[in-house]
Coordinates of C-alpha atoms and ligand atoms in Angstrom, one line a residue:
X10 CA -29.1 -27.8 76.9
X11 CA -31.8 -26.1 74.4
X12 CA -30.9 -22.6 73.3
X13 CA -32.5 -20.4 71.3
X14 CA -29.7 -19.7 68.0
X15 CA -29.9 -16.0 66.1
X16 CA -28.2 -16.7 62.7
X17 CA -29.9 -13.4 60.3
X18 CA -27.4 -10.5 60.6
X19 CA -30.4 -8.3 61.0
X20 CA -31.5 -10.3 63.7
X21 CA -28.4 -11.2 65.4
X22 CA -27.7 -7.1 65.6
X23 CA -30.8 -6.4 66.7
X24 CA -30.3 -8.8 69.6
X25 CA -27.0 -7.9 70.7
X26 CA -28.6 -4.5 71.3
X27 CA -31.5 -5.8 73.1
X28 CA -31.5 -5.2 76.7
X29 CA -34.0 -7.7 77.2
X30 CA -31.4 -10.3 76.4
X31 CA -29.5 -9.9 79.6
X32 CA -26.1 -10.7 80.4
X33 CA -26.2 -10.6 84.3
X34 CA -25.5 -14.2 85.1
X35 CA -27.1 -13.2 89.2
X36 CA -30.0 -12.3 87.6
X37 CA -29.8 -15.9 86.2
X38 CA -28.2 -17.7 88.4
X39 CA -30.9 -20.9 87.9
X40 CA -29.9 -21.2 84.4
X41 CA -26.4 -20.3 84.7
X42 CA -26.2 -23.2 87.0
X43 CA -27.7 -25.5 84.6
X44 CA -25.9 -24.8 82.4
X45 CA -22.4 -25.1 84.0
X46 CA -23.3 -26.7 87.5
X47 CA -21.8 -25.4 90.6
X48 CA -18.5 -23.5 89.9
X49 CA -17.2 -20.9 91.3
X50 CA -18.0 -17.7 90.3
X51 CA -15.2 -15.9 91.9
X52 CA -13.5 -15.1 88.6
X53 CA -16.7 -14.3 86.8
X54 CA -17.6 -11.3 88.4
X55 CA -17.1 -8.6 85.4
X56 CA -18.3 -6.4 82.9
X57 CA -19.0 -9.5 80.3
X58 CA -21.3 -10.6 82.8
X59 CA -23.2 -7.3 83.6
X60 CA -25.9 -5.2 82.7
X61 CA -26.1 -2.0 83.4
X62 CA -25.5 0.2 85.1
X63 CA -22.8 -2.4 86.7
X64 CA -21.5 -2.9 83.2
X65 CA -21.1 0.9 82.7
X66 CA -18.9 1.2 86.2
X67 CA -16.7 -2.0 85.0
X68 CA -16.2 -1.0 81.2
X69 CA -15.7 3.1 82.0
X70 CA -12.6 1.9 84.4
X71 CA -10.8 0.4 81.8
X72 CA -11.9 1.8 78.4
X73 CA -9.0 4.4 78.3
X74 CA -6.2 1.7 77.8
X75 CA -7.9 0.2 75.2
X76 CA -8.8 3.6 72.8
X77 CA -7.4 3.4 69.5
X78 CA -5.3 6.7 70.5
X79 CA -4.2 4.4 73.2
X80 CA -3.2 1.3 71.9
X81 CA -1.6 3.3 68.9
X82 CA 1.4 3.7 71.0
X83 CA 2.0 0.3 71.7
X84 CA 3.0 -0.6 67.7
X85 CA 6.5 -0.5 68.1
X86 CA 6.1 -2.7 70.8
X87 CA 4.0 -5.2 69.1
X88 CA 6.2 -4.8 66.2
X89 CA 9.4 -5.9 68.1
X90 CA 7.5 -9.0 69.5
X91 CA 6.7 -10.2 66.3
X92 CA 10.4 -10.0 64.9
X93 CA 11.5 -11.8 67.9
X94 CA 9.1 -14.2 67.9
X95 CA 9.6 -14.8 64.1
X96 CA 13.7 -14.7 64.6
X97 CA 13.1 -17.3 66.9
X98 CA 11.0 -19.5 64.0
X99 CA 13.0 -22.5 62.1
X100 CA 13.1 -21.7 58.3
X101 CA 12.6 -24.2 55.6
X102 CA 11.3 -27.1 57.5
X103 CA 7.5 -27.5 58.8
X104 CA 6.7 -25.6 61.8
X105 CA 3.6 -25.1 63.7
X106 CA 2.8 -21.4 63.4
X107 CA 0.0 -21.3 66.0
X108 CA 2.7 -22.5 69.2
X109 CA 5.9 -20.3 67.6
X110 CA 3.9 -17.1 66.4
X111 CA 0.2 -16.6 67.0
X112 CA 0.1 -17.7 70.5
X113 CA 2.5 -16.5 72.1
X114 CA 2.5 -13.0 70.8
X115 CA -1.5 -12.0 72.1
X116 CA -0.1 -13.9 75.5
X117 CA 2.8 -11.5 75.7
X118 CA 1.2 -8.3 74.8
X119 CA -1.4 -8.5 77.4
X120 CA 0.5 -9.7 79.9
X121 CA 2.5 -6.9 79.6
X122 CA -0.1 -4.5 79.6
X123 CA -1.3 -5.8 82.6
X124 CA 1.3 -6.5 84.2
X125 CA 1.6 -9.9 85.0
X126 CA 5.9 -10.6 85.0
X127 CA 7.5 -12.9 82.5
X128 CA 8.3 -15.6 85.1
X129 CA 4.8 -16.2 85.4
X130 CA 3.1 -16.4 82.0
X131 CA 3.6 -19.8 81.2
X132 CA 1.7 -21.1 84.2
X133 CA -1.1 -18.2 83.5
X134 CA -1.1 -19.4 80.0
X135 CA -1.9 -22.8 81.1
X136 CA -4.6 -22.3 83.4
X137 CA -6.5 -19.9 81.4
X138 CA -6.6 -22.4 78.8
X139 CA -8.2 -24.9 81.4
X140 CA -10.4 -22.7 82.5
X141 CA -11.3 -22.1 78.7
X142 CA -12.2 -26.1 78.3
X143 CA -15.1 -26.5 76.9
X144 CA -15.9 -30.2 78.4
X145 CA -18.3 -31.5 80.2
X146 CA -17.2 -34.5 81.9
X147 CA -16.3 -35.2 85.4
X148 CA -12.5 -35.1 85.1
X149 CA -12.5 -31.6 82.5
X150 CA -15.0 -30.0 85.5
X151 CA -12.2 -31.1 87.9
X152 CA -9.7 -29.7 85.8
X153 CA -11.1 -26.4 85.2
X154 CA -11.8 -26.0 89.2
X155 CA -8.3 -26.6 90.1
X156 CA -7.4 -23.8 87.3
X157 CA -9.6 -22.2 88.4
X158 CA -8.9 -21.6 92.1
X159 CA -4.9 -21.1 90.8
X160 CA -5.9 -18.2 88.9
X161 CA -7.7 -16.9 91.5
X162 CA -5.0 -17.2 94.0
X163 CA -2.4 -16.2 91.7
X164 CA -4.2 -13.0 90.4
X165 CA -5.3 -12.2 94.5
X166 CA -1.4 -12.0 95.3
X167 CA -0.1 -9.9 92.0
X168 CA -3.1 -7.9 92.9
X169 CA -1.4 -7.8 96.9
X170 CA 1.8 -7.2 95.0
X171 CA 0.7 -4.2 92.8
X172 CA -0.7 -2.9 96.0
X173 CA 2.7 -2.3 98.4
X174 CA 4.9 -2.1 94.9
X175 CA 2.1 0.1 92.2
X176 CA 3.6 0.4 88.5
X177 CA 2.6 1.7 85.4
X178 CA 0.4 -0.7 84.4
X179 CA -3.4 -1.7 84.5
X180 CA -3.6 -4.0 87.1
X181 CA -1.9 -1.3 89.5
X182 CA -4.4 1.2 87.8
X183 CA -7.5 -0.9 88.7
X184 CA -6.2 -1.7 92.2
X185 CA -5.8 2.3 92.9
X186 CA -9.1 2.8 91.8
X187 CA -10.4 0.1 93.9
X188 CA -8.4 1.4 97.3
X189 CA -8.5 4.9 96.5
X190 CA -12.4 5.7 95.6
X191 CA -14.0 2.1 96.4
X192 CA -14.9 1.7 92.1
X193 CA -15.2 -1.7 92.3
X194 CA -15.3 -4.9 94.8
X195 CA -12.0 -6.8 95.5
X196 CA -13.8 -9.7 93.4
X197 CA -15.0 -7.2 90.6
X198 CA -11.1 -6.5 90.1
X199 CA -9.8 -10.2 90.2
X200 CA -12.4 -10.7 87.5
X201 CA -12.0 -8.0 85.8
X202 CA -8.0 -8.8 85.4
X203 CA -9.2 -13.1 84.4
X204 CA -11.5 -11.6 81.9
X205 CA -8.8 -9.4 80.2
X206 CA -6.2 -12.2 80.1
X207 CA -9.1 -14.3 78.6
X208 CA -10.7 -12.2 76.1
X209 CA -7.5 -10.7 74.7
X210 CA -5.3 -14.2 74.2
X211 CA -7.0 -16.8 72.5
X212 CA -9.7 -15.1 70.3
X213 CA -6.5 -12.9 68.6
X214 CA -4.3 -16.2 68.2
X215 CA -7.2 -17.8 66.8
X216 CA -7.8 -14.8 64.8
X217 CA -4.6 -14.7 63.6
X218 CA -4.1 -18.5 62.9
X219 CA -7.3 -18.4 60.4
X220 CA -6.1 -15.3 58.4
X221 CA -2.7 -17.2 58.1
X222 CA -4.6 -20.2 56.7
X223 CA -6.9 -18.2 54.6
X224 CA -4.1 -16.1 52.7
X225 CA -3.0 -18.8 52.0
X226 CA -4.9 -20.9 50.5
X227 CA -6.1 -17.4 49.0
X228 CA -2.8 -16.9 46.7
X229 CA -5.1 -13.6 44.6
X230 CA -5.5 -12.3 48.3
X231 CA -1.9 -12.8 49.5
X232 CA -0.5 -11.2 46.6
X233 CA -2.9 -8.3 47.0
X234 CA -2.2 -7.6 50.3
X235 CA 1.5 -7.6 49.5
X236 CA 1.0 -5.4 46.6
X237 CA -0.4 -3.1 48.4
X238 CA 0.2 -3.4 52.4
X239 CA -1.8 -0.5 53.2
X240 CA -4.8 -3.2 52.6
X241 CA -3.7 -5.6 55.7
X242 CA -6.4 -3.4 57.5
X243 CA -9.5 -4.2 54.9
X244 CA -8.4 -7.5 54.8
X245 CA -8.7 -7.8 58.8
X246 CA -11.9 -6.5 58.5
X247 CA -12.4 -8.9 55.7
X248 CA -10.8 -12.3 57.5
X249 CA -13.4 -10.9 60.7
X250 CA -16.3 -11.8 58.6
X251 CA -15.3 -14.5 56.4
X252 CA -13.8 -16.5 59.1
X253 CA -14.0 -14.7 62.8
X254 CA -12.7 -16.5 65.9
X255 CA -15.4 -15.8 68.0
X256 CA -17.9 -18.1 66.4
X257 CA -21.5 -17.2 69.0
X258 CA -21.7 -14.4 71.4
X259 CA -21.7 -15.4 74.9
X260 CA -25.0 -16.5 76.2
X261 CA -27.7 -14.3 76.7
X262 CA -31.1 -14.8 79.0
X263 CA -34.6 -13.4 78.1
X264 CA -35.7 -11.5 80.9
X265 CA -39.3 -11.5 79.6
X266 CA -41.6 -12.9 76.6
X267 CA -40.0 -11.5 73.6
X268 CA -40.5 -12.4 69.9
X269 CA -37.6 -12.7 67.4
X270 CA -37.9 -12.7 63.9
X271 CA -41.4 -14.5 64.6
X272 CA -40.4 -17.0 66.7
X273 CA -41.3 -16.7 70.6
X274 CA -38.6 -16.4 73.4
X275 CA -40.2 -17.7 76.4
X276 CA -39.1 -15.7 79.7
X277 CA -35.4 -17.5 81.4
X278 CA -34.8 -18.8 77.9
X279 CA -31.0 -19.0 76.6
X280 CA -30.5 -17.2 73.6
X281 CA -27.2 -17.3 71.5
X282 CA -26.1 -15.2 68.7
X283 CA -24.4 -16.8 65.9
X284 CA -21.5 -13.7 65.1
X285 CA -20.0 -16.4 61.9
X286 CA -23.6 -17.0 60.2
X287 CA -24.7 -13.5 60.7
X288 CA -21.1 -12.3 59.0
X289 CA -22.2 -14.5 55.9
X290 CA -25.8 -13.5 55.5
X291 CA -26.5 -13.1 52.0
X292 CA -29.1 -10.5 52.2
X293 CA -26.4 -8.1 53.6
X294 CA -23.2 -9.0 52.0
X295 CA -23.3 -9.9 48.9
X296 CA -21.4 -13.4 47.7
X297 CA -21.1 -14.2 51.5
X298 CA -18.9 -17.3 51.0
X299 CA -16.2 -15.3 48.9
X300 CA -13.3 -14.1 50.9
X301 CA -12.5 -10.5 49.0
X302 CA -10.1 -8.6 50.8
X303 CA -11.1 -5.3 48.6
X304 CA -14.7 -6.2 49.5
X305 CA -16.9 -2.9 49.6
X306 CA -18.8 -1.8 52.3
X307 CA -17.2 -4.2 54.9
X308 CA -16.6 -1.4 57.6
X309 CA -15.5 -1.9 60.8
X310 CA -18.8 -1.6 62.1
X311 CA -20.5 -3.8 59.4
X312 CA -19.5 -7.0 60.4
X313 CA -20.1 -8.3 63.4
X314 CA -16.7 -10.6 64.6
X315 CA -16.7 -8.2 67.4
X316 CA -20.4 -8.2 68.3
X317 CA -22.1 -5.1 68.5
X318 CA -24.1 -3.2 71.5
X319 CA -22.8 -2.5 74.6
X320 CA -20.7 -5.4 75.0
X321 CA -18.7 -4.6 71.8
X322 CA -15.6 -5.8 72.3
X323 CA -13.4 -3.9 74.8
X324 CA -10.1 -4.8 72.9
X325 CA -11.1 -4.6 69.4
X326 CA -8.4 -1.8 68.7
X327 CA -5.7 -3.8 70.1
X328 CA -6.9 -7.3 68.2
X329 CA -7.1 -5.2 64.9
X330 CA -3.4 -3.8 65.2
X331 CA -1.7 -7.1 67.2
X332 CA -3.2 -8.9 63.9
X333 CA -2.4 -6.6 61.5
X334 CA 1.6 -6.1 62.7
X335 CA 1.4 -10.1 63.0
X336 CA 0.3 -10.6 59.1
X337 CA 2.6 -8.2 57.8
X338 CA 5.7 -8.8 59.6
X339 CA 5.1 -12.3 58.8
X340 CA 4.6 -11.8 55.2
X341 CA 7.0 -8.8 55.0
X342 CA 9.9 -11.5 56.3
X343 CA 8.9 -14.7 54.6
X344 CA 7.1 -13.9 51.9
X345 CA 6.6 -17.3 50.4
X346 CA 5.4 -18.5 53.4
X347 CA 3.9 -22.0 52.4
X348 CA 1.6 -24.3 54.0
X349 CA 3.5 -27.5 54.8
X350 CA 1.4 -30.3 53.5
X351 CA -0.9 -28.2 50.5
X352 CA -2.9 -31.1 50.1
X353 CA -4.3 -31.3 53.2
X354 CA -6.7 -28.9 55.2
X355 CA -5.2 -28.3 58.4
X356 CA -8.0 -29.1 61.4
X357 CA -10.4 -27.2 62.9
X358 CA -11.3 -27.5 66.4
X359 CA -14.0 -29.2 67.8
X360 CA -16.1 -28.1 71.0
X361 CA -18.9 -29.5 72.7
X362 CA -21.0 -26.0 71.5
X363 CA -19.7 -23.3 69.4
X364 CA -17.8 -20.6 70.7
X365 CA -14.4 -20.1 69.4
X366 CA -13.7 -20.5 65.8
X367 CA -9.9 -21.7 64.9
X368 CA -7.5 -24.2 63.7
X369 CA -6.0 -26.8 66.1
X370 CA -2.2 -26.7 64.3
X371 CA -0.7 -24.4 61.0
X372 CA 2.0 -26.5 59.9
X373 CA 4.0 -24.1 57.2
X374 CA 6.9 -23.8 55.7
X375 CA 8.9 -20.9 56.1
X376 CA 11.2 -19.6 53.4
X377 CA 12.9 -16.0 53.7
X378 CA 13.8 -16.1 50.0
X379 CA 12.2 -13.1 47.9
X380 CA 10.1 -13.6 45.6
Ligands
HEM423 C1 -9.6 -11.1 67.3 C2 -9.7 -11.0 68.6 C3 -11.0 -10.8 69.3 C4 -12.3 -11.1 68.9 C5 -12.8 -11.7 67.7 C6 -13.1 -10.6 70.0 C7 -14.5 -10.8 70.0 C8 -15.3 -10.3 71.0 C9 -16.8 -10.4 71.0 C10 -17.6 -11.0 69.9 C11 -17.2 -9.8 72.2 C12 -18.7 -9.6 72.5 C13 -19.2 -10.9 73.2 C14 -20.7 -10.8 73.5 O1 -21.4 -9.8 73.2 O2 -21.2 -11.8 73.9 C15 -16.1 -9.4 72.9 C16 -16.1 -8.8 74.2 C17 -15.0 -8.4 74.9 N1 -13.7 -8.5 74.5 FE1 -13.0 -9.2 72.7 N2 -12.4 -10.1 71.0 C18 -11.0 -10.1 70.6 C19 -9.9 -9.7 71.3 C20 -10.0 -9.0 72.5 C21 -8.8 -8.4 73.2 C22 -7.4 -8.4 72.6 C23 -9.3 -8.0 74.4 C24 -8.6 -7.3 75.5 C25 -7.4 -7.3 75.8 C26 -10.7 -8.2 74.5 C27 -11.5 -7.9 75.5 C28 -12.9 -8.0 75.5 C29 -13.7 -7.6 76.6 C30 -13.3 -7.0 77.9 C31 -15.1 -7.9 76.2 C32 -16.3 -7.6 77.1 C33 -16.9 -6.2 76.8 C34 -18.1 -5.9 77.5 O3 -18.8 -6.8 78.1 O4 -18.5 -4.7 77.5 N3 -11.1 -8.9 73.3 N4 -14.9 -9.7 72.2

């Protein structure tokens, strides 16, 4: 497929604010379907794939659980996942930190928060991750239908669930608002729930994997952020530019002629942002390729691992703290964590097109021993 590929910062801002760039895939349904063929779209019916003012009805209904305020009060929480998930760790021989830690604990907290019950998360897991396949062939298409259509069912029925038995979580929140005041469609709310369980799982666990890697291999860093733990915040920030796990914004159609950085955009064109290049664009940070945890001027709004515009991400607040409590408990506990095998990179994942940025295994070596 031919796309159009944003890689200034100043540019790839500018376009993630530009309306012109749409994100409503009905509006370009011709494109969308060649780009993916056929599938359903049952579980694609959300804010991610709006404009507005539909985006502004799906994002208002749940913006409040994800203020900072808000997702403040889950720390201890998140805090107490991470022991247990790091009790649960074997010590001083190799273990794979991205199945033992950095999975599982984005998987747990947003199930929780939704509301989906522990019996079911491993098969909710799994699909997701099929639907999240990035091939093209006949038998990955197949695949990501059958997941597909599980998650579909599987979210229609804890949606019928939340409906005769409501709780104190979001998915019974959504559903209220759906049967009480009509907010949003029946399939606005079953994508709306996919898109959550989605966005929040793999782009933290990615997130978290490469700032594992990169402290590592970054002793100066480590050691500053244990110096000083008040800096696991910067160096968030800091590991979201250098290194961010969402590699390109999702695609984006021009709904008319438009001109970027002197290059034209013909009308139905697809136009991608690349979040990663943009993040090390010398003309705005300076010594892009340096990974500085006390890097100035790297503000939460400066970079841009979590876009920018309206579609900023939703869950930004939660990624920032479920990474932070990650880092630190890990480092707090085993703090000469080692990579296994130091003389060997571990790999990267490959996909068919960029999307997410992250390492396919962490193998490390964890040693409770102070230092
Ligand atoms: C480190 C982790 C994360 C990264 C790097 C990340 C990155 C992003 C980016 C770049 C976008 C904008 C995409 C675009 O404009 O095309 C986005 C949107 C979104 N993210 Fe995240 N995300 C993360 C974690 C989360 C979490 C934990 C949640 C929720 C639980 C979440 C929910 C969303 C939602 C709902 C949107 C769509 C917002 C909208 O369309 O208005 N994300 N994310």
């Amino acid at each position: 497929m031919d796309t159009y590929l944003i890689t200034r910062y100043q540019d790839a801002r500018t376009a993630l604010a530009d309306l012109r760039l749409s994100k409503d895939m009905y509006g370009a349904m011709d494109s969308y379907r060649k780009i993916f063929g056929e599938s359903s779209v049952a579980l694609d019916d959300h804010m991610l794939n709006s404009d507005p003012p539909k985006h502004t009805r799906l994002r208002r209904l749940v913006n409040s659980e994800f203020t900072p305020h808000r997702v403040e009060s889950l720390r201890t929480h998140i805090q107490d996942v991470v022991g247990r998930l790091l009790d649960d760790c074997p010590v001083r021989e190799p273990v794979d930190l991205l199945p033992a830690f950095a999975f599982p604990l984005p998987i747990i907290v947003i199930c929780e928060l939704l509301g989906v019950p522990p019996h079911d998360r491993a098969d909710v897991q799994t699909w997701s991750t099929t639907v999240a396949q990035t091939g093209f062939s006949k038998e990955s298409k197949l695949a990501q239908q059958n997941a597909e259509e599980s998650l579909h069912g599987y979210f229609a029925d804890l949606v019928a669930h939340k409906r005769d038995h409501p709780d104190e979580d979001l998915l019974s929140a959504l559903t209220a608002a759906r049967d009480e005041n009509g907010r949003l469609t029946e399939q606005e709310l079953i994508s709306t729930a996919f898109l959550l369980m989605f966005a929040g799982h793999k782009t933290t666990a990615y997130l978290i994997g490469n700032a594992v890697h990169h402290l590592l291999t970054h002793p100066d860093q480590l050691r500053a952020v244990q110096q000083d733990p008040q800096l696991v915040g910067q160096a968030v920030e800091e590991l979201l530019r250098y290194d961010g796990s969402v590699e390109t914004a999702t695609f984006r159609f021009a709904t008319e002629d438009l001109e970027i950085a002197g290059t034209r955009i013909p009308k139905g064109s697809l136009v991608q942002i690349a979040l990663n290049s943009a993040n090390r664009d010398p003309l705005k940070f300076d010594t892009p390729d340096r990974f500085d945890v006390l890097r100035p001027g790297n503000t939460q709004s400066a970079h841009l691992g979590f876009g920018h515009g309206i579609h900023y991400c939703l869950g930004a607040p939660l990624a920032r703290l479920e990474t932070q409590l990650a880092l630190t408990g890990l480092f707090e506990r085993f703090p000469r964590v080692a990579p296994a095998d130091p003389d060997r990179e571990p790999p990267w994942m490959v996909v068919p097109f960029p999307a997410f940025r992250g390492l396919t295994e962490l193998p490390v070596i964890l040693d409770p021993a102070g230092p």
